mmCIF file of C-alpha atoms in Angstrom:
data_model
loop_
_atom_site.group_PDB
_atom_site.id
_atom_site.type_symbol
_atom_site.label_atom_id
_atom_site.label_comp_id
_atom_site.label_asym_id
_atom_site.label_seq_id
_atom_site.Cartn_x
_atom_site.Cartn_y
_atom_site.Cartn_z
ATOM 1 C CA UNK A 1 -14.086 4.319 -24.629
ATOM 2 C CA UNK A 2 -13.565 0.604 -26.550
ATOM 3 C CA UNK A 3 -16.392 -0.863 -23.885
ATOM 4 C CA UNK A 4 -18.805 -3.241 -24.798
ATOM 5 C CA UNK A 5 -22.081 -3.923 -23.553
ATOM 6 C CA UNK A 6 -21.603 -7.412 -21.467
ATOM 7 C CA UNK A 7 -25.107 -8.287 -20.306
ATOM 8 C CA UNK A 8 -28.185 -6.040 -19.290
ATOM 9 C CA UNK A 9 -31.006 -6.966 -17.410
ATOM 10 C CA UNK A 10 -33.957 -4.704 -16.569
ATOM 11 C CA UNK A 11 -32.186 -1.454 -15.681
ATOM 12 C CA UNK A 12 -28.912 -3.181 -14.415
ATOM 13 C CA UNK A 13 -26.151 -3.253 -17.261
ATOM 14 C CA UNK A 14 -22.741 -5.027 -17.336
ATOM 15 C CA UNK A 15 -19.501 -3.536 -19.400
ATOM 16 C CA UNK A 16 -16.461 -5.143 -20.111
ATOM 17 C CA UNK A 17 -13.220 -2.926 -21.304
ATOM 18 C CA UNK A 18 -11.717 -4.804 -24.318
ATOM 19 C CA UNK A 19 -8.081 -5.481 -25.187
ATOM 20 C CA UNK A 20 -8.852 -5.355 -28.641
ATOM 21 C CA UNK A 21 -5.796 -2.419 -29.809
ATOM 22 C CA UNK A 22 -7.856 -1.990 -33.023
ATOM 23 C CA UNK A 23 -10.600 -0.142 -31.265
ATOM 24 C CA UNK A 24 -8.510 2.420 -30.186
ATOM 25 C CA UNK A 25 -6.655 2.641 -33.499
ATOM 26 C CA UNK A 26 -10.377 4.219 -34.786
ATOM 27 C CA UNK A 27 -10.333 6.957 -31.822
ATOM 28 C CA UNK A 28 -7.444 7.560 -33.047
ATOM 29 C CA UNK A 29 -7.570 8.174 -36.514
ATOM 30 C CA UNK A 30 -11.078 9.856 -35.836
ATOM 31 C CA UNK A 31 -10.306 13.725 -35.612
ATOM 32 C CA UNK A 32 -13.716 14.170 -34.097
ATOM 33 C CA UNK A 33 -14.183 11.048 -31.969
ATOM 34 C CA UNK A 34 -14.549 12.459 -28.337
ATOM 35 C CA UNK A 35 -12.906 11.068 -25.687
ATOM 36 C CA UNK A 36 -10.043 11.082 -27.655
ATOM 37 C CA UNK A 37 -6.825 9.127 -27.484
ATOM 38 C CA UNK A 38 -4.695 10.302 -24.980
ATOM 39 C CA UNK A 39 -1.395 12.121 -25.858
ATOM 40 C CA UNK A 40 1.296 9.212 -26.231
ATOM 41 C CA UNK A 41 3.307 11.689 -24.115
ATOM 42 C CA UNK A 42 1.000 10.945 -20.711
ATOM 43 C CA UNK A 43 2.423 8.894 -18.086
ATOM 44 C CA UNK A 44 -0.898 6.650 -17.994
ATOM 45 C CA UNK A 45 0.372 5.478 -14.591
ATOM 46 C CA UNK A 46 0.669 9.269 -13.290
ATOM 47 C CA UNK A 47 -2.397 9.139 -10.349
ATOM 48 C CA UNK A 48 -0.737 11.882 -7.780
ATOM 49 C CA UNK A 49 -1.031 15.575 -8.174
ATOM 50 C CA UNK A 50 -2.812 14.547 -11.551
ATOM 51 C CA UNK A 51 -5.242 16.188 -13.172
ATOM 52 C CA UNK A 52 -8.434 14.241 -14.569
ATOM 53 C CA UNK A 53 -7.828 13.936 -18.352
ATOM 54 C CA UNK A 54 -11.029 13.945 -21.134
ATOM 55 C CA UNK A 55 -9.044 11.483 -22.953
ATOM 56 C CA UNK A 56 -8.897 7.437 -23.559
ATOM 57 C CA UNK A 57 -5.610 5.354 -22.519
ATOM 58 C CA UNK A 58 -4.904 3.316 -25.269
ATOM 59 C CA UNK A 59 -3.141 -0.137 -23.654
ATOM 60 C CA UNK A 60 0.587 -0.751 -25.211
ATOM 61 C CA UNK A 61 2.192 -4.155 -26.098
ATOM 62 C CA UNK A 62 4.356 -3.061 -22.762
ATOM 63 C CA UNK A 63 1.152 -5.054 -20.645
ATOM 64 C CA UNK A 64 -0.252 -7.100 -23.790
ATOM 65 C CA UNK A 65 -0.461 -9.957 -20.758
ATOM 66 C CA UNK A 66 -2.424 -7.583 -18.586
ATOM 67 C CA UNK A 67 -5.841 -8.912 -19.009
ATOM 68 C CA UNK A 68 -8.311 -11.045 -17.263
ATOM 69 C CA UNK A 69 -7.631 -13.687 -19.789
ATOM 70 C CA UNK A 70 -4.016 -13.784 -19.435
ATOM 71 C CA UNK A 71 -2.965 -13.034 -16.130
ATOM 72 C CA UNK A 72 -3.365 -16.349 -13.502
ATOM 73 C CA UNK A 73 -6.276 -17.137 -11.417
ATOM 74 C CA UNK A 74 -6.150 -16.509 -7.763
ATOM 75 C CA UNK A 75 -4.206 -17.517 -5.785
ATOM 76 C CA UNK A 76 -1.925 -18.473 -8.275
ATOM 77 C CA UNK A 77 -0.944 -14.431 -9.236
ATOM 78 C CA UNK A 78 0.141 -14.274 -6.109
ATOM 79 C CA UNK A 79 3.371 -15.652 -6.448
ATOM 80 C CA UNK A 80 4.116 -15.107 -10.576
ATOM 81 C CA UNK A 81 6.348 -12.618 -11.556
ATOM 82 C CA UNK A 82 3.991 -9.570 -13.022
ATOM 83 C CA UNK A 83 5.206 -8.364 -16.784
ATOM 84 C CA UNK A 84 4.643 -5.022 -15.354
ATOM 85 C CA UNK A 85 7.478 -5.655 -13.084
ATOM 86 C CA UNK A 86 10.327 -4.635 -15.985
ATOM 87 C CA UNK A 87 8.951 -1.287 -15.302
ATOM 88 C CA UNK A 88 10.069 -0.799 -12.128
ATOM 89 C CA UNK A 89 13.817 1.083 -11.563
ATOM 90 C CA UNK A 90 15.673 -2.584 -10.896
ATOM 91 C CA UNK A 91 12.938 -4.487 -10.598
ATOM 92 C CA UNK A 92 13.037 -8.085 -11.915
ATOM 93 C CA UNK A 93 11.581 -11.393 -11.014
ATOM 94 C CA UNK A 94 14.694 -12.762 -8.851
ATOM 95 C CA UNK A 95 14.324 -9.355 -6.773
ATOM 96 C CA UNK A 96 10.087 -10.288 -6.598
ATOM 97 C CA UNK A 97 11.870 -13.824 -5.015
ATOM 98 C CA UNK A 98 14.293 -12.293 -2.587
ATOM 99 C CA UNK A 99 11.399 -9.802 -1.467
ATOM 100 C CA UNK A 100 9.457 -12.426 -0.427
ATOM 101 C CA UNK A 101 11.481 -14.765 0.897
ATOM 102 C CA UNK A 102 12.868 -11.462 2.973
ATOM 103 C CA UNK A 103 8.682 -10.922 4.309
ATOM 104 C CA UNK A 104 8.505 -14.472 5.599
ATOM 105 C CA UNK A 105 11.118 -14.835 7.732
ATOM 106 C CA UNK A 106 9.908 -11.054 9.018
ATOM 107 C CA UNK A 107 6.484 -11.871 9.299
ATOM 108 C CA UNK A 108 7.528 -15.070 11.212
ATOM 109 C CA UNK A 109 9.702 -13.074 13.585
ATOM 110 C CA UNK A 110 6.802 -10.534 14.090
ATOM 111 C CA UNK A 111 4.764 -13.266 15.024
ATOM 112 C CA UNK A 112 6.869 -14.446 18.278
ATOM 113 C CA UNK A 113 6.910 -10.421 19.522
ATOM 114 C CA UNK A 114 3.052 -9.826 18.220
ATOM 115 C CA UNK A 115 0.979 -13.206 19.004
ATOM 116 C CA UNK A 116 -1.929 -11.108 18.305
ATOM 117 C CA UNK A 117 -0.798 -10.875 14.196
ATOM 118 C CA UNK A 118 -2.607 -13.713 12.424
ATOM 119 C CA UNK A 119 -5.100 -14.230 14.533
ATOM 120 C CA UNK A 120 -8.771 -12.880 14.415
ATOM 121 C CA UNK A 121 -7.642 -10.302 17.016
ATOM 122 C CA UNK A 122 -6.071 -7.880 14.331
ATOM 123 C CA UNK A 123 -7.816 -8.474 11.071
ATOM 124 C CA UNK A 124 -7.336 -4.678 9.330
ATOM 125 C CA UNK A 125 -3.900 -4.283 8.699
ATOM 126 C CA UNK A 126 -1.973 -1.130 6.649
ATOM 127 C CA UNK A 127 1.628 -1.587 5.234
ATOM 128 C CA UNK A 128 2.755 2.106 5.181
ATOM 129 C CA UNK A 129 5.767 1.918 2.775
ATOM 130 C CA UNK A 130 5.294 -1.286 0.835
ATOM 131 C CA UNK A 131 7.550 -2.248 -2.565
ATOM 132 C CA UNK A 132 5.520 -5.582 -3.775
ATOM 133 C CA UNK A 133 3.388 -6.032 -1.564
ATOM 134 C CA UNK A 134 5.535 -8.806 0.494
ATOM 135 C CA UNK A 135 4.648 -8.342 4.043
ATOM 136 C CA UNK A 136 0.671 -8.538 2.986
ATOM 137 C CA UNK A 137 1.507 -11.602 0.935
ATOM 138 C CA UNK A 138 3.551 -13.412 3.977
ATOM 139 C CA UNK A 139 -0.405 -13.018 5.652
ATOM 140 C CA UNK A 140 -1.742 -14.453 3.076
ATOM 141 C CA UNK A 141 -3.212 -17.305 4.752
ATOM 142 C CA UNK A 142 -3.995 -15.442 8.028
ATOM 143 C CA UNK A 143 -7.496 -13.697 9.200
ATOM 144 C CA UNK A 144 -6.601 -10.075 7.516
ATOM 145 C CA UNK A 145 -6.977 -7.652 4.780
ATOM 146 C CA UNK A 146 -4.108 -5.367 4.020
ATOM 147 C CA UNK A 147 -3.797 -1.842 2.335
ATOM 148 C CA UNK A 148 -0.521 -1.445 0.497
ATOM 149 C CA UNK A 149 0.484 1.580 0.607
ATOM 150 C CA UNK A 150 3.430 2.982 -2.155
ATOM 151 C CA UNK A 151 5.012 6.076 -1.626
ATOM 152 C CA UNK A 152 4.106 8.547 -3.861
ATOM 153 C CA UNK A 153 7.800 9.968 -3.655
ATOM 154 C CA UNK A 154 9.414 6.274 -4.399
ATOM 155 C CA UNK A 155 9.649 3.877 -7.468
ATOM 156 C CA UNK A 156 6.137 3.527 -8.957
ATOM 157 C CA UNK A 157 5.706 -0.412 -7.768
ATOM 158 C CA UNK A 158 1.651 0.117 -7.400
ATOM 159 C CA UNK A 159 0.870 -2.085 -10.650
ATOM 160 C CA UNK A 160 3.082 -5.138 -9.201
ATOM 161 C CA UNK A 161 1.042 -5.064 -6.283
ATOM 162 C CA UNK A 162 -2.594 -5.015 -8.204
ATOM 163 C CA UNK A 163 -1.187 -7.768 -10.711
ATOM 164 C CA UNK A 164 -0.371 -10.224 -7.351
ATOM 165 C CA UNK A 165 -3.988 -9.518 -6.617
ATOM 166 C CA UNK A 166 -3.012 -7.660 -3.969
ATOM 167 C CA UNK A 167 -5.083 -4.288 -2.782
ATOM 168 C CA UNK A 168 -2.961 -0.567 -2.695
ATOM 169 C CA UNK A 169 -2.601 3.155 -3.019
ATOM 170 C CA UNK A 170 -0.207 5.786 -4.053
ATOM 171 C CA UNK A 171 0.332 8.276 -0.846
ATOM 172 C CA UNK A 172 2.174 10.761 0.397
ATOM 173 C CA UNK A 173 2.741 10.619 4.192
ATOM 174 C CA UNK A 174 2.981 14.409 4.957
ATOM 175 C CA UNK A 175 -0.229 14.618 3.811
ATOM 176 C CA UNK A 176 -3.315 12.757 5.353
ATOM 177 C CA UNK A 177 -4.972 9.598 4.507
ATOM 178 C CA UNK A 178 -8.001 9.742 3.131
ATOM 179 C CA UNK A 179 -10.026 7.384 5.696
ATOM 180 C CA UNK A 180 -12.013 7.491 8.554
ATOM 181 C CA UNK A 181 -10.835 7.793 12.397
ATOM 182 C CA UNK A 182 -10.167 4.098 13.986
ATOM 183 C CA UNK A 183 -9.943 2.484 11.206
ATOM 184 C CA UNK A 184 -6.706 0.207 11.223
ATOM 185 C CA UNK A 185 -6.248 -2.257 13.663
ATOM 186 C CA UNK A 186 -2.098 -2.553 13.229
ATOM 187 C CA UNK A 187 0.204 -0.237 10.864
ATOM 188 C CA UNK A 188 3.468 -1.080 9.990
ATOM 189 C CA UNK A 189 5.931 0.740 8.724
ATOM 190 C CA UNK A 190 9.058 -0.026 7.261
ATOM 191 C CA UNK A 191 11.772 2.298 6.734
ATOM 192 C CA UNK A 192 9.636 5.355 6.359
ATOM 193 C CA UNK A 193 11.366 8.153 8.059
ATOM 194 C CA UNK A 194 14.494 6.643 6.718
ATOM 195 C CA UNK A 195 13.862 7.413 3.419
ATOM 196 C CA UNK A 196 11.743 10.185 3.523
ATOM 197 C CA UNK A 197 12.234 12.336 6.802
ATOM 198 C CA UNK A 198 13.709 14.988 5.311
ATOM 199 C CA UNK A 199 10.358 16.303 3.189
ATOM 200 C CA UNK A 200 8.058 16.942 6.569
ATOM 201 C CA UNK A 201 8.295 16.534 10.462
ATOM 202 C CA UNK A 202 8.099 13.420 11.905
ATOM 203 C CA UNK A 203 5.478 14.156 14.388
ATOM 204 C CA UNK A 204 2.914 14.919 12.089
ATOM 205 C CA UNK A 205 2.849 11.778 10.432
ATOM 206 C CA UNK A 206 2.871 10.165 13.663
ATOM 207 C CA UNK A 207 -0.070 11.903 14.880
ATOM 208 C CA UNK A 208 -1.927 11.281 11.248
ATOM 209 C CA UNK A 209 -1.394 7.232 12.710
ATOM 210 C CA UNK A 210 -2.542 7.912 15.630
ATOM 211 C CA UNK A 211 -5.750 9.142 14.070
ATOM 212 C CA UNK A 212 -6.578 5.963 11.907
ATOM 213 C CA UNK A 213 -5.551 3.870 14.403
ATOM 214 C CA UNK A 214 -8.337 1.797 16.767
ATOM 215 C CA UNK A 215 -7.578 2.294 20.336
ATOM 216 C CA UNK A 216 -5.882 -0.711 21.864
ATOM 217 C CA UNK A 217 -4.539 -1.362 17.981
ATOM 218 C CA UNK A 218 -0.489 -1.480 17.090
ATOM 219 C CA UNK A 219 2.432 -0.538 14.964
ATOM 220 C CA UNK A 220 5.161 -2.222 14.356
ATOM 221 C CA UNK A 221 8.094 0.968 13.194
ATOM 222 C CA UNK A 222 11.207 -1.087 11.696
ATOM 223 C CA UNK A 223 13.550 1.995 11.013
ATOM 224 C CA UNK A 224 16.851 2.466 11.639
ATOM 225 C CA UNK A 225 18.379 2.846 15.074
ATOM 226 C CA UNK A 226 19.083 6.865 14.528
ATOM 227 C CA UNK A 227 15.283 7.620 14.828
ATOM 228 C CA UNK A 228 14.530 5.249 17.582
ATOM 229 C CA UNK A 229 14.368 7.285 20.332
ATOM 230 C CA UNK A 230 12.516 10.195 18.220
ATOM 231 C CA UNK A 231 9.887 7.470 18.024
ATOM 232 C CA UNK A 232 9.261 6.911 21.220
ATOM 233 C CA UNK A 233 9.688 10.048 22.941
ATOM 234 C CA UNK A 234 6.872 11.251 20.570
ATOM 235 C CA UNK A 235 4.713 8.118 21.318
ATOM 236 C CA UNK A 236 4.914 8.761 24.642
ATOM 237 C CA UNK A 237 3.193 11.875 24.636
ATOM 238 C CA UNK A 238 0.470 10.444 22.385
ATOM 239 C CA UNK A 239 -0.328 8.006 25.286
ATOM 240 C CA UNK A 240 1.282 4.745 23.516
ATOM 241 C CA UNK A 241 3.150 2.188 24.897
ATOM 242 C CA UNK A 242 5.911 0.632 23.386
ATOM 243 C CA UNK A 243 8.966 -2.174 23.572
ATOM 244 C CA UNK A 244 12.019 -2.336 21.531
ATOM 245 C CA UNK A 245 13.007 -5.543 19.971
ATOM 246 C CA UNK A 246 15.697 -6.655 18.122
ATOM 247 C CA UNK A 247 15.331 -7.443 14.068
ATOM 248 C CA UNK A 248 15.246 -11.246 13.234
ATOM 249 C CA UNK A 249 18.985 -10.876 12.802
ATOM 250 C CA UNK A 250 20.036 -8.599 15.652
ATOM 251 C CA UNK A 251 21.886 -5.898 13.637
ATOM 252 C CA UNK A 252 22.772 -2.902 15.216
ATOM 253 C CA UNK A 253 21.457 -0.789 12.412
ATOM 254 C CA UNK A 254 18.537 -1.579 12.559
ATOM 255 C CA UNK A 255 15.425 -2.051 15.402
ATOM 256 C CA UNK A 256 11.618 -2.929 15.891
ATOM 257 C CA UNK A 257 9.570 -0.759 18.060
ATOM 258 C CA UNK A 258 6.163 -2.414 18.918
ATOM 259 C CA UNK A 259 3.649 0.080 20.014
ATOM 260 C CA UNK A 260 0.516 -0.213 21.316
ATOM 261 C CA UNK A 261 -2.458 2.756 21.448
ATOM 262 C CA UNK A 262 -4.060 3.549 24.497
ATOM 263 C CA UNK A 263 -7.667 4.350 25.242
ATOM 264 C CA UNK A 264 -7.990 6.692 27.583
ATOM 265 C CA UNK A 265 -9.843 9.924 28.017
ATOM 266 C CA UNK A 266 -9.625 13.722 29.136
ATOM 267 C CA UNK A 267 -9.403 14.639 32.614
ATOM 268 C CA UNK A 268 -10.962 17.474 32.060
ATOM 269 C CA UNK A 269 -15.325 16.134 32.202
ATOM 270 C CA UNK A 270 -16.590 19.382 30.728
ATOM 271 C CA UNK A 271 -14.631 19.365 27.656
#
């Protein structure tokens, strides 16, 4: 697999994955060398409904700056333009700009209806329907971690977000998350059932939130105004409570639903 043996000590061994293209160059003129080179024709990037291959992925000039060596230290990444970025439908480093620029002012708006968001009181944080990762880098500097989470169904932005130095996952939101009960403290989701509404109902997806999120915890739903009152009819009989607030530049379009989850248990003692 082109790894080399970094340091061992006792029964504790190190391995570092090398850049050097000539390596692979032998697996692939070896006919018998097993794992082999993988089929130029694989999407290497392909990680949904994918089959585990027996095969090597041999890196391509396309993310020659891809390394440890070349990409910049934290925090630094944060805020470069990744190379991987040219491989996104329209992606480019003045749209990486505008994205962020965009999160601030959001995150800065969310702030004055949320006072809870960058403090210690909400520290595990999912973005549902991320692009590059901007809302979790507008928290950068606040108490929280963030899960990016890329649409399985939408441009394949994952690798911007990892070269930012920025955490993610590829999902698919009519399916369910694979994490425990309780375990997010605020979800937000932007745009979500705008874009993808039509593949499954609504309520199931809200009900799949309602499961990873802590009692007492929030989500913030920026969508357009047509599914507003979906929203919170269905919240409402999953026990949440929730405000509507206008975007940071009041357009009728578009809205903000705060929610929060309650905790509260069955009448019923036996049960």
């Amino acid at each position: 697999m082109c790894f080399k043996k970094y340091a061992q000590k006792d029964d504790i061994a190190v391995w570092q994955k090398l850049s050097d293209k000539s390596c692979y160059d032998k697996i692939a003129k070896n006919m018998e060398a097993y794992p082999p080179k993988c089929d130029d024709s694989i999407e290497p990037d392909s990680a949904w409904y994918t089959p585990l291959r027996p095969c090597v992925v041999a890196p391509t000039s396309k993310v020659k700056n891809s390394g440890l060596g070349s990409i910049p230290k934290w925090p630094e990444r944060l805020n470069v333009t990744p190379e991987r970025i040219g491989d996104v439908h329209g992606g480019s480093a003045s749209g990486l700009k505008h994205d962020d620029g965009k999160w601030k002012n959001r995150v800065k708006h969310y702030k004055k209806i949320l006072p809870g968001l960058g403090t210690d009181k909400i520290r595990n944080v999912m973005d549902m329907n991320t692009v590059y990762g901007g809302f979790a880098a507008a928290l950068i500097e606040d108490p929280v971690w963030v899960m990016n989470v890329v649409s399985s169904y939408s441009a394949n932005s994952l690798p911007v977000v990892f070269d930012r130095g920025l955490i993610g996952t590829y999902h698919d939101w009519c399916e369910a998350f694979s994490t425990y009960p309780r375990t997010y403290d605020l979800l937000h989701l932007d745009s979500l059932f705008t874009l993808e509404s039509h593949r499954c109902e609504m309520k199931y997806v809200l009900l799949e939130m309602d499961r990873i999120l802590r009692p007492s915890g929030y989500v913030i739903f920026r969508e357009s105004s047509y599914f507003m009152d979906a929203i919170t009819t269905l919240a409402k009989g999953m026990r949440w409570s929730c405000m509507r607030e206008e975007t940071e530049y009041a357009v009728k379009s578009e809205k903000i639903l705060v929610c929060q989850k309650k905790l509260w248990f069955s009448s019923n003692q036996a049960s």
